[in-house]
Amino acid sequence: MTPPPHEDRPPLAGSLEWGDPRRAGRRLPDTQQGMRRRNLSRVMHAVREEGPLSRAAVASRIGLTRAAVSTLVDELIRSGLLEELGPERPSRVGRPGSALAVSGSGPCGIGAEVGVDHLAVCAVDLRGEVRARAVRHGTNRGRASGPVLRELTALIRQVAAESEREGLSPAGLAVAVPGLVARDARTVVRAPNLGWHDTDLGPLLPDDLPLTVDNEANFGGLAELWLNEAAPRDFVHVSAEIGIGGAVVVDGRLLRGTRGFAGELGHVPVRPEGPACVCGGRGCLEQYAGEEAVLRAAGLEPVGNRVGLLAERAAQGDKDVRRALRGAGTALGVALTGAVNLLDPQAVVLGGALSDLAPWLLPALERELARRSAGPVCAVSVSRLGPQGPLLGAAHSVVRAVLDDPATVGGAA
Amino acid sequence: MTPPPHEDRPPLAGSLEWGDPRRAGRRLPDTQQGMRRRNLSRVMHAVREEGPLSRAAVASRIGLTRAAVSTLVDELIRSGLLEELGPERPSRVGRPGSALAVSGSGPCGIGAEVGVDHLAVCAVDLRGEVRARAVRHGTNRGRASGPVLRELTALIRQVAAESEREGLSPAGLAVAVPGLVARDARTVVRAPNLGWHDTDLGPLLPDDLPLTVDNEANFGGLAELWLNEAAPRDFVHVSAEIGIGGAVVVDGRLLRGTRGFAGELGHVPVRPEGPACVCGGRGCLEQYAGEEAVLRAAGLEPVGNRVGLLAERAAQGDKDVRRALRGAGTALGVALTGAVNLLDPQAVVLGGALSDLAPWLLPALERELARRSAGPVCAVSVSRLGPQGPLLGAAHSVVRAVLDDPATVGGAA
């Protein structure tokens, strides 16, 4: 088979990518070796999504002969990616002895998050379960990248060791940061709320695992796409910790942009002559709906668990806090009107810290979207993953990379 | 070959599409018949892009045997899509007698444009040359769709007859309109500057040609992509006639959105409490940079060739007109800052009527983008196609559809 004329163009900067933000994105080469690798991936996806399955069921689902599937399955079992369930185990298939499942003791993905107020690491297995986790609270604002990443490395080693004790072997490390990341998937170009710029995280993190660094909102958007079965395939994901992040998903793929900076919703102008912003602009969304702006508008000091404080006060009926959150919701509505006009998505999804504040943000946000739309209003929903989204998205990106090209594990590539 | 796991998902609303906005977008089926059709397309593209070529040269370029290519070429000659140049004709290949070229007398695309102040139709052959053209000036504002499309139909018949006299046969009709078009590619959902809404153009246009209706800015963006060899593969195209239109191209594909409404840059809020807009919102870009807003700001009456009037007065140094155009450029800069933050494109391209006003819009637009960007500023360029872009994009979309699936012509499908 030959690809249609447009598809054999080489991918360029700015292209949309599949699945995992960096590694699983590439299309495997159109050779016999590439075909084998694609078929290994199809077996893994079939078993992951519909398993346990017999070899015959896998063959019929992916349209290959049973003999071909058996060869692929044997290879996946040898690499520790699939396992055969014992005959005593009940399953959906006729002959339980032959049922295949994704291994719960094979490779795992290590996800890590550098938050402004915390560090977090987790390990997710091929079945999608979180198997180990570590968190450290405390501000990272204004701290140099060296000491922060030394602490993060200690947490990563702790989680990796714990996952190894569970019989897992870490296949890669993905790190979520609250800032812009270059397309090399290592360099933080600008993370104003940490105070980092042009920082290559590679030398500061464990060098025994393949590394991917990405923006926290991108990982949050991917987590929504991968872990929420009801997620649309076209949406704008808005998340927040201190800043406001965004991710644009089009046709089930993350839109990255030429430099990898797409989705910067926080710096969409809301009022052109508004307050100066760290980005160099004025009146950006972050100046109205960022955590500090909301705290300031509510007359609160920015200390401790800020989102928790806002949610608590709002729940208690604090009028100043509720007014501040209404203002933030209105500003979100203005910026999202622009995004909806440009992208025409199926939905807007609020994630990250915003999901905890949604009850007080949503009414003003939805009112603003509605009063600015002549046609049907874009649906707004709240992510069920909440603040865990970016961390889970990071760990799952490693898992997706393994499922999308299983040959990279076990030396079979 | 089997597609990688993610690619066999069915395309959904909101998906990105290749080439022609509606018809060439679909991927041909993965069967032997589909393979033959893809190979016919690859032969056409090779000859179009690099021809004249011998059969052997085509075979080496697309990686098929010479025998296979000969069979495909014979079919394309029978269908009138390719022609053999005579031996007397000089060419780049060793044996001039065998050189193949895209036919200058085969199928052609008919493009039509419903402008607020004009109607235009043209025929473009497979080589990309305009072979017939007709224009009627006069306002269509507030006129019912029936009489307008009767006039357009007369122009279409005139251009079709002229192209037939030239030995061409119209393969399809594509119509550009200044409004939102449903994903059925026939129904104008809303064209406020014409006063049309929920209007199916199908019954009002010639029924002997396959029909595609699309937004004028989308066709303008596609024309830029197809006809400007230096065009980036990721850009935001801004065009204007009375309203402000936009098209978003990502990785060489037009972003359509869930309902087909993506790219509505004209309704991105610039000042949230600004003047009420026809879209239901307030302070939209169109209220600052639309033609009428600029005429009003310059103290001019909206009559006759308005863009021509503004360009003439600005060139004469009229201070009010220049100030009004600076204001429009500033508003464009604010709205495009939002678009650049969301999409991170390689470039912004000004097309349509805006290209004639670019000398006076660009300085303020670029200053605004620069002062709102911390990093490198997105490049802004002016389309060389100018106001012809949408009409050419429409005609070329039909030509692209033929090149992308030549079997649809000549009964070979």
mmCIF file with all atom_site columns, C-alpha atoms in Angstrom, chain B residues 59-207:
data_model
loop_
_atom_site.group_PDB
_atom_site.id
_atom_site.type_symbol
_atom_site.label_atom_id
_atom_site.label_alt_id
_atom_site.label_comp_id
_atom_site.label_asym_id
_atom_site.label_entity_id
_atom_site.label_seq_id
_atom_site.pdbx_PDB_ins_code
_atom_site.Cartn_x
_atom_site.Cartn_y
_atom_site.Cartn_z
_atom_site.occupancy
_atom_site.B_iso_or_equiv
_atom_site.pdbx_formal_charge
_atom_site.auth_seq_id
_atom_site.auth_comp_id
_atom_site.auth_asym_id
_atom_site.auth_atom_id
_atom_site.pdbx_PDB_model_num
ATOM 1   C CA . ALA B 1 59  ? 7.540   5.294  -11.982 1.00 0.00 ? 59  ALA B CA 1
ATOM 2   C CA . SER B 1 60  ? 10.797  6.163  -10.248 1.00 0.00 ? 60  SER B CA 1
ATOM 3   C CA . ARG B 1 61  ? 9.246   9.145  -8.462  1.00 0.00 ? 61  ARG B CA 1
ATOM 4   C CA . ILE B 1 62  ? 6.327   7.265  -6.997  1.00 0.00 ? 62  ILE B CA 1
ATOM 5   C CA . GLY B 1 63  ? 8.051   3.920  -6.476  1.00 0.00 ? 63  GLY B CA 1
ATOM 6   C CA . LEU B 1 64  ? 5.873   1.736  -8.727  1.00 0.00 ? 64  LEU B CA 1
ATOM 7   C CA . THR B 1 65  ? 6.926   -0.478 -11.635 1.00 0.00 ? 65  THR B CA 1
ATOM 8   C CA . ARG B 1 66  ? 6.924   0.990  -15.109 1.00 0.00 ? 66  ARG B CA 1
ATOM 9   C CA . ALA B 1 67  ? 4.267   -1.502 -16.181 1.00 0.00 ? 67  ALA B CA 1
ATOM 10  C CA . ALA B 1 68  ? 1.966   -0.485 -13.346 1.00 0.00 ? 68  ALA B CA 1
ATOM 11  C CA . VAL B 1 69  ? 2.493   3.191  -14.134 1.00 0.00 ? 69  VAL B CA 1
ATOM 12  C CA . SER B 1 70  ? 1.752   2.615  -17.829 1.00 0.00 ? 70  SER B CA 1
ATOM 13  C CA . THR B 1 71  ? -1.608  1.070  -17.004 1.00 0.00 ? 71  THR B CA 1
ATOM 14  C CA . LEU B 1 72  ? -2.464  4.005  -14.733 1.00 0.00 ? 72  LEU B CA 1
ATOM 15  C CA . VAL B 1 73  ? -1.264  6.555  -17.294 1.00 0.00 ? 73  VAL B CA 1
ATOM 16  C CA . ASP B 1 74  ? -3.327  4.957  -20.086 1.00 0.00 ? 74  ASP B CA 1
ATOM 17  C CA . GLU B 1 75  ? -6.413  5.252  -17.906 1.00 0.00 ? 75  GLU B CA 1
ATOM 18  C CA . LEU B 1 76  ? -5.656  8.895  -17.101 1.00 0.00 ? 76  LEU B CA 1
ATOM 19  C CA . ILE B 1 77  ? -5.147  9.690  -20.797 1.00 0.00 ? 77  ILE B CA 1
ATOM 20  C CA . ARG B 1 78  ? -8.459  7.995  -21.650 1.00 0.00 ? 78  ARG B CA 1
ATOM 21  C CA . SER B 1 79  ? -10.195 10.094 -18.976 1.00 0.00 ? 79  SER B CA 1
ATOM 22  C CA . GLY B 1 80  ? -8.685  13.284 -20.429 1.00 0.00 ? 80  GLY B CA 1
ATOM 23  C CA . LEU B 1 81  ? -6.603  14.073 -17.351 1.00 0.00 ? 81  LEU B CA 1
ATOM 24  C CA . LEU B 1 82  ? -3.145  13.559 -18.846 1.00 0.00 ? 82  LEU B CA 1
ATOM 25  C CA . GLU B 1 83  ? -1.899  14.148 -22.358 1.00 0.00 ? 83  GLU B CA 1
ATOM 26  C CA . GLU B 1 84  ? 1.183   13.023 -24.259 1.00 0.00 ? 84  GLU B CA 1
ATOM 27  C CA . LEU B 1 85  ? 3.287   15.821 -25.647 1.00 0.00 ? 85  LEU B CA 1
ATOM 28  C CA . GLY B 1 86  ? 4.278   15.383 -29.271 1.00 0.00 ? 86  GLY B CA 1
ATOM 29  C CA . PRO B 1 87  ? 7.873   14.360 -30.066 1.00 0.00 ? 87  PRO B CA 1
ATOM 30  C CA . GLU B 1 88  ? 8.556   17.782 -31.582 1.00 0.00 ? 88  GLU B CA 1
ATOM 31  C CA . ARG B 1 89  ? 7.952   19.473 -28.259 1.00 0.00 ? 89  ARG B CA 1
ATOM 32  C CA . PRO B 1 90  ? 11.147  20.119 -26.243 1.00 0.00 ? 90  PRO B CA 1
ATOM 33  C CA . SER B 1 91  ? 11.047  18.797 -22.693 1.00 0.00 ? 91  SER B CA 1
ATOM 34  C CA . ARG B 1 92  ? 13.231  17.968 -19.724 1.00 0.00 ? 92  ARG B CA 1
ATOM 35  C CA . VAL B 1 93  ? 13.240  14.213 -20.399 1.00 0.00 ? 93  VAL B CA 1
ATOM 36  C CA . GLY B 1 94  ? 15.476  12.203 -22.701 1.00 0.00 ? 94  GLY B CA 1
ATOM 37  C CA . ARG B 1 95  ? 12.791  10.940 -25.058 1.00 0.00 ? 95  ARG B CA 1
ATOM 38  C CA . PRO B 1 96  ? 10.469  13.851 -25.714 1.00 0.00 ? 96  PRO B CA 1
ATOM 39  C CA . GLY B 1 97  ? 7.868   11.677 -27.443 1.00 0.00 ? 97  GLY B CA 1
ATOM 40  C CA . SER B 1 98  ? 6.958   9.945  -24.219 1.00 0.00 ? 98  SER B CA 1
ATOM 41  C CA . ALA B 1 99  ? 6.607   13.043 -22.030 1.00 0.00 ? 99  ALA B CA 1
ATOM 42  C CA . LEU B 1 100 ? 3.356   13.340 -20.110 1.00 0.00 ? 100 LEU B CA 1
ATOM 43  C CA . ALA B 1 101 ? 1.691   16.576 -19.024 1.00 0.00 ? 101 ALA B CA 1
ATOM 44  C CA . VAL B 1 102 ? -1.456  17.432 -17.160 1.00 0.00 ? 102 VAL B CA 1
ATOM 45  C CA . SER B 1 103 ? -4.189  18.062 -19.673 1.00 0.00 ? 103 SER B CA 1
ATOM 46  C CA . GLY B 1 104 ? -5.032  21.633 -20.563 1.00 0.00 ? 104 GLY B CA 1
ATOM 47  C CA . SER B 1 105 ? -8.332  20.504 -22.038 1.00 0.00 ? 105 SER B CA 1
ATOM 48  C CA . GLY B 1 106 ? -9.670  18.069 -19.463 1.00 0.00 ? 106 GLY B CA 1
ATOM 49  C CA . PRO B 1 107 ? -11.829 18.740 -16.408 1.00 0.00 ? 107 PRO B CA 1
ATOM 50  C CA . CYS B 1 108 ? -11.871 22.197 -14.864 1.00 0.00 ? 108 CYS B CA 1
ATOM 51  C CA . GLY B 1 109 ? -13.086 23.627 -11.562 1.00 0.00 ? 109 GLY B CA 1
ATOM 52  C CA . ILE B 1 110 ? -15.735 26.336 -11.435 1.00 0.00 ? 110 ILE B CA 1
ATOM 53  C CA . GLY B 1 111 ? -15.303 28.724 -8.524  1.00 0.00 ? 111 GLY B CA 1
ATOM 54  C CA . ALA B 1 112 ? -17.932 31.295 -7.604  1.00 0.00 ? 112 ALA B CA 1
ATOM 55  C CA . GLU B 1 113 ? -18.072 34.040 -4.994  1.00 0.00 ? 113 GLU B CA 1
ATOM 56  C CA . VAL B 1 114 ? -21.068 35.749 -3.455  1.00 0.00 ? 114 VAL B CA 1
ATOM 57  C CA . GLY B 1 115 ? -19.624 39.004 -2.153  1.00 0.00 ? 115 GLY B CA 1
ATOM 58  C CA . VAL B 1 116 ? -21.591 41.690 -0.375  1.00 0.00 ? 116 VAL B CA 1
ATOM 59  C CA . ASP B 1 117 ? -20.795 44.075 -3.232  1.00 0.00 ? 117 ASP B CA 1
ATOM 60  C CA . HIS B 1 118 ? -20.169 41.735 -6.155  1.00 0.00 ? 118 HIS B CA 1
ATOM 61  C CA . LEU B 1 119 ? -20.597 38.311 -7.735  1.00 0.00 ? 119 LEU B CA 1
ATOM 62  C CA . ALA B 1 120 ? -17.694 36.544 -9.459  1.00 0.00 ? 120 ALA B CA 1
ATOM 63  C CA . VAL B 1 121 ? -17.149 33.235 -11.225 1.00 0.00 ? 121 VAL B CA 1
ATOM 64  C CA . CYS B 1 122 ? -14.068 31.676 -12.786 1.00 0.00 ? 122 CYS B CA 1
ATOM 65  C CA . ALA B 1 123 ? -12.917 28.399 -14.360 1.00 0.00 ? 123 ALA B CA 1
ATOM 66  C CA . VAL B 1 124 ? -9.499  26.939 -13.497 1.00 0.00 ? 124 VAL B CA 1
ATOM 67  C CA . ASP B 1 125 ? -7.985  24.039 -15.462 1.00 0.00 ? 125 ASP B CA 1
ATOM 68  C CA . LEU B 1 126 ? -5.990  21.119 -14.051 1.00 0.00 ? 126 LEU B CA 1
ATOM 69  C CA . ARG B 1 127 ? -2.761  23.041 -14.685 1.00 0.00 ? 127 ARG B CA 1
ATOM 70  C CA . GLY B 1 128 ? -4.032  25.774 -12.366 1.00 0.00 ? 128 GLY B CA 1
ATOM 71  C CA . GLU B 1 129 ? -4.673  28.382 -15.035 1.00 0.00 ? 129 GLU B CA 1
ATOM 72  C CA . VAL B 1 130 ? -7.738  30.634 -15.032 1.00 0.00 ? 130 VAL B CA 1
ATOM 73  C CA . ARG B 1 131 ? -9.431  30.007 -18.397 1.00 0.00 ? 131 ARG B CA 1
ATOM 74  C CA . ALA B 1 132 ? -12.681 31.955 -18.069 1.00 0.00 ? 132 ALA B CA 1
ATOM 75  C CA . ARG B 1 133 ? -14.032 34.629 -15.762 1.00 0.00 ? 133 ARG B CA 1
ATOM 76  C CA . ALA B 1 134 ? -17.116 36.772 -15.175 1.00 0.00 ? 134 ALA B CA 1
ATOM 77  C CA . VAL B 1 135 ? -17.901 39.498 -12.629 1.00 0.00 ? 135 VAL B CA 1
ATOM 78  C CA . ARG B 1 136 ? -20.966 41.562 -11.778 1.00 0.00 ? 136 ARG B CA 1
ATOM 79  C CA . HIS B 1 137 ? -20.644 44.563 -9.468  1.00 0.00 ? 137 HIS B CA 1
ATOM 80  C CA . GLY B 1 138 ? -23.533 45.796 -7.343  1.00 0.00 ? 138 GLY B CA 1
ATOM 81  C CA . THR B 1 139 ? -24.668 45.357 -3.775  1.00 0.00 ? 139 THR B CA 1
ATOM 82  C CA . ASN B 1 140 ? -26.234 42.123 -2.543  1.00 0.00 ? 140 ASN B CA 1
ATOM 83  C CA . ARG B 1 141 ? -26.859 43.446 0.944   1.00 0.00 ? 141 ARG B CA 1
ATOM 84  C CA . GLY B 1 142 ? -30.361 42.667 2.113   1.00 0.00 ? 142 GLY B CA 1
ATOM 85  C CA . ARG B 1 143 ? -31.290 40.975 -1.173  1.00 0.00 ? 143 ARG B CA 1
ATOM 86  C CA . ALA B 1 144 ? -33.023 37.598 -0.922  1.00 0.00 ? 144 ALA B CA 1
ATOM 87  C CA . SER B 1 145 ? -30.944 34.574 -1.838  1.00 0.00 ? 145 SER B CA 1
ATOM 88  C CA . GLY B 1 146 ? -33.222 33.649 -4.783  1.00 0.00 ? 146 GLY B CA 1
ATOM 89  C CA . PRO B 1 147 ? -32.541 36.652 -7.057  1.00 0.00 ? 147 PRO B CA 1
ATOM 90  C CA . VAL B 1 148 ? -28.862 36.804 -6.081  1.00 0.00 ? 148 VAL B CA 1
ATOM 91  C CA . LEU B 1 149 ? -28.304 33.146 -6.902  1.00 0.00 ? 149 LEU B CA 1
ATOM 92  C CA . ARG B 1 150 ? -30.261 33.442 -10.153 1.00 0.00 ? 150 ARG B CA 1
ATOM 93  C CA . GLU B 1 151 ? -27.747 36.083 -11.223 1.00 0.00 ? 151 GLU B CA 1
ATOM 94  C CA . LEU B 1 152 ? -24.900 33.925 -10.008 1.00 0.00 ? 152 LEU B CA 1
ATOM 95  C CA . THR B 1 153 ? -26.289 30.954 -11.929 1.00 0.00 ? 153 THR B CA 1
ATOM 96  C CA . ALA B 1 154 ? -26.324 33.024 -15.124 1.00 0.00 ? 154 ALA B CA 1
ATOM 97  C CA . LEU B 1 155 ? -22.654 33.909 -14.580 1.00 0.00 ? 155 LEU B CA 1
ATOM 98  C CA . ILE B 1 156 ? -21.833 30.261 -13.844 1.00 0.00 ? 156 ILE B CA 1
ATOM 99  C CA . ARG B 1 157 ? -23.524 29.137 -17.079 1.00 0.00 ? 157 ARG B CA 1
ATOM 100 C CA . GLN B 1 158 ? -21.646 31.811 -19.000 1.00 0.00 ? 158 GLN B CA 1
ATOM 101 C CA . VAL B 1 159 ? -18.272 30.724 -17.582 1.00 0.00 ? 159 VAL B CA 1
ATOM 102 C CA . ALA B 1 160 ? -19.101 27.025 -18.026 1.00 0.00 ? 160 ALA B CA 1
ATOM 103 C CA . ALA B 1 161 ? -20.032 27.626 -21.679 1.00 0.00 ? 161 ALA B CA 1
ATOM 104 C CA . GLU B 1 162 ? -16.850 29.590 -22.251 1.00 0.00 ? 162 GLU B CA 1
ATOM 105 C CA . SER B 1 163 ? -14.724 26.862 -20.681 1.00 0.00 ? 163 SER B CA 1
ATOM 106 C CA . GLU B 1 164 ? -16.462 24.254 -22.828 1.00 0.00 ? 164 GLU B CA 1
ATOM 107 C CA . ARG B 1 165 ? -15.614 26.280 -25.923 1.00 0.00 ? 165 ARG B CA 1
ATOM 108 C CA . GLU B 1 166 ? -12.009 26.034 -24.716 1.00 0.00 ? 166 GLU B CA 1
ATOM 109 C CA . GLY B 1 167 ? -12.295 22.237 -24.649 1.00 0.00 ? 167 GLY B CA 1
ATOM 110 C CA . LEU B 1 168 ? -12.704 21.988 -20.883 1.00 0.00 ? 168 LEU B CA 1
ATOM 111 C CA . SER B 1 169 ? -15.446 20.168 -19.006 1.00 0.00 ? 169 SER B CA 1
ATOM 112 C CA . PRO B 1 170 ? -16.561 21.529 -15.613 1.00 0.00 ? 170 PRO B CA 1
ATOM 113 C CA . ALA B 1 171 ? -16.064 18.869 -12.912 1.00 0.00 ? 171 ALA B CA 1
ATOM 114 C CA . GLY B 1 172 ? -17.632 20.695 -9.998  1.00 0.00 ? 172 GLY B CA 1
ATOM 115 C CA . LEU B 1 173 ? -18.766 23.992 -8.550  1.00 0.00 ? 173 LEU B CA 1
ATOM 116 C CA . ALA B 1 174 ? -17.474 25.582 -5.331  1.00 0.00 ? 174 ALA B CA 1
ATOM 117 C CA . VAL B 1 175 ? -19.125 28.713 -3.948  1.00 0.00 ? 175 VAL B CA 1
ATOM 118 C CA . ALA B 1 176 ? -17.534 31.127 -1.455  1.00 0.00 ? 176 ALA B CA 1
ATOM 119 C CA . VAL B 1 177 ? -19.910 33.042 0.808   1.00 0.00 ? 177 VAL B CA 1
ATOM 120 C CA . PRO B 1 178 ? -19.275 35.679 3.500   1.00 0.00 ? 178 PRO B CA 1
ATOM 121 C CA . GLY B 1 179 ? -20.870 33.689 6.314   1.00 0.00 ? 179 GLY B CA 1
ATOM 122 C CA . LEU B 1 180 ? -20.978 30.518 8.352   1.00 0.00 ? 180 LEU B CA 1
ATOM 123 C CA . VAL B 1 181 ? -21.618 27.336 6.385   1.00 0.00 ? 181 VAL B CA 1
ATOM 124 C CA . ALA B 1 182 ? -22.870 24.082 7.922   1.00 0.00 ? 182 ALA B CA 1
ATOM 125 C CA . ARG B 1 183 ? -20.816 20.925 7.559   1.00 0.00 ? 183 ARG B CA 1
ATOM 126 C CA . ASP B 1 184 ? -23.195 19.755 4.817   1.00 0.00 ? 184 ASP B CA 1
ATOM 127 C CA . ALA B 1 185 ? -21.258 22.219 2.603   1.00 0.00 ? 185 ALA B CA 1
ATOM 128 C CA . ARG B 1 186 ? -24.543 23.595 1.193   1.00 0.00 ? 186 ARG B CA 1
ATOM 129 C CA . THR B 1 187 ? -26.369 25.468 3.932   1.00 0.00 ? 187 THR B CA 1
ATOM 130 C CA . VAL B 1 188 ? -25.513 29.053 4.861   1.00 0.00 ? 188 VAL B CA 1
ATOM 131 C CA . VAL B 1 189 ? -26.269 29.152 8.571   1.00 0.00 ? 189 VAL B CA 1
ATOM 132 C CA . ARG B 1 190 ? -25.671 32.859 8.951   1.00 0.00 ? 190 ARG B CA 1
ATOM 133 C CA . ALA B 1 191 ? -24.380 35.550 6.615   1.00 0.00 ? 191 ALA B CA 1
ATOM 134 C CA . PRO B 1 192 ? -25.277 38.734 8.501   1.00 0.00 ? 192 PRO B CA 1
ATOM 135 C CA . ASN B 1 193 ? -23.889 41.120 5.891   1.00 0.00 ? 193 ASN B CA 1
ATOM 136 C CA . LEU B 1 194 ? -26.127 39.556 3.235   1.00 0.00 ? 194 LEU B CA 1
ATOM 137 C CA . GLY B 1 195 ? -29.022 39.038 5.642   1.00 0.00 ? 195 GLY B CA 1
ATOM 138 C CA . TRP B 1 196 ? -29.224 35.294 4.893   1.00 0.00 ? 196 TRP B CA 1
ATOM 139 C CA . HIS B 1 197 ? -29.688 32.591 7.474   1.00 0.00 ? 197 HIS B CA 1
ATOM 140 C CA . ASP B 1 198 ? -30.363 28.849 7.313   1.00 0.00 ? 198 ASP B CA 1
ATOM 141 C CA . THR B 1 199 ? -30.421 28.942 3.534   1.00 0.00 ? 199 THR B CA 1
ATOM 142 C CA . ASP B 1 200 ? -29.733 25.770 1.541   1.00 0.00 ? 200 ASP B CA 1
ATOM 143 C CA . LEU B 1 201 ? -28.030 27.027 -1.620  1.00 0.00 ? 201 LEU B CA 1
ATOM 144 C CA . GLY B 1 202 ? -28.346 23.639 -3.358  1.00 0.00 ? 202 GLY B CA 1
ATOM 145 C CA . PRO B 1 203 ? -31.789 24.109 -4.964  1.00 0.00 ? 203 PRO B CA 1
ATOM 146 C CA . LEU B 1 204 ? -30.858 27.644 -6.087  1.00 0.00 ? 204 LEU B CA 1
ATOM 147 C CA . LEU B 1 205 ? -27.749 26.700 -8.093  1.00 0.00 ? 205 LEU B CA 1
ATOM 148 C CA . PRO B 1 206 ? -27.141 24.575 -11.226 1.00 0.00 ? 206 PRO B CA 1
ATOM 149 C CA . ASP B 1 207 ? -27.876 20.946 -10.377 1.00 0.00 ? 207 ASP B CA 1
#
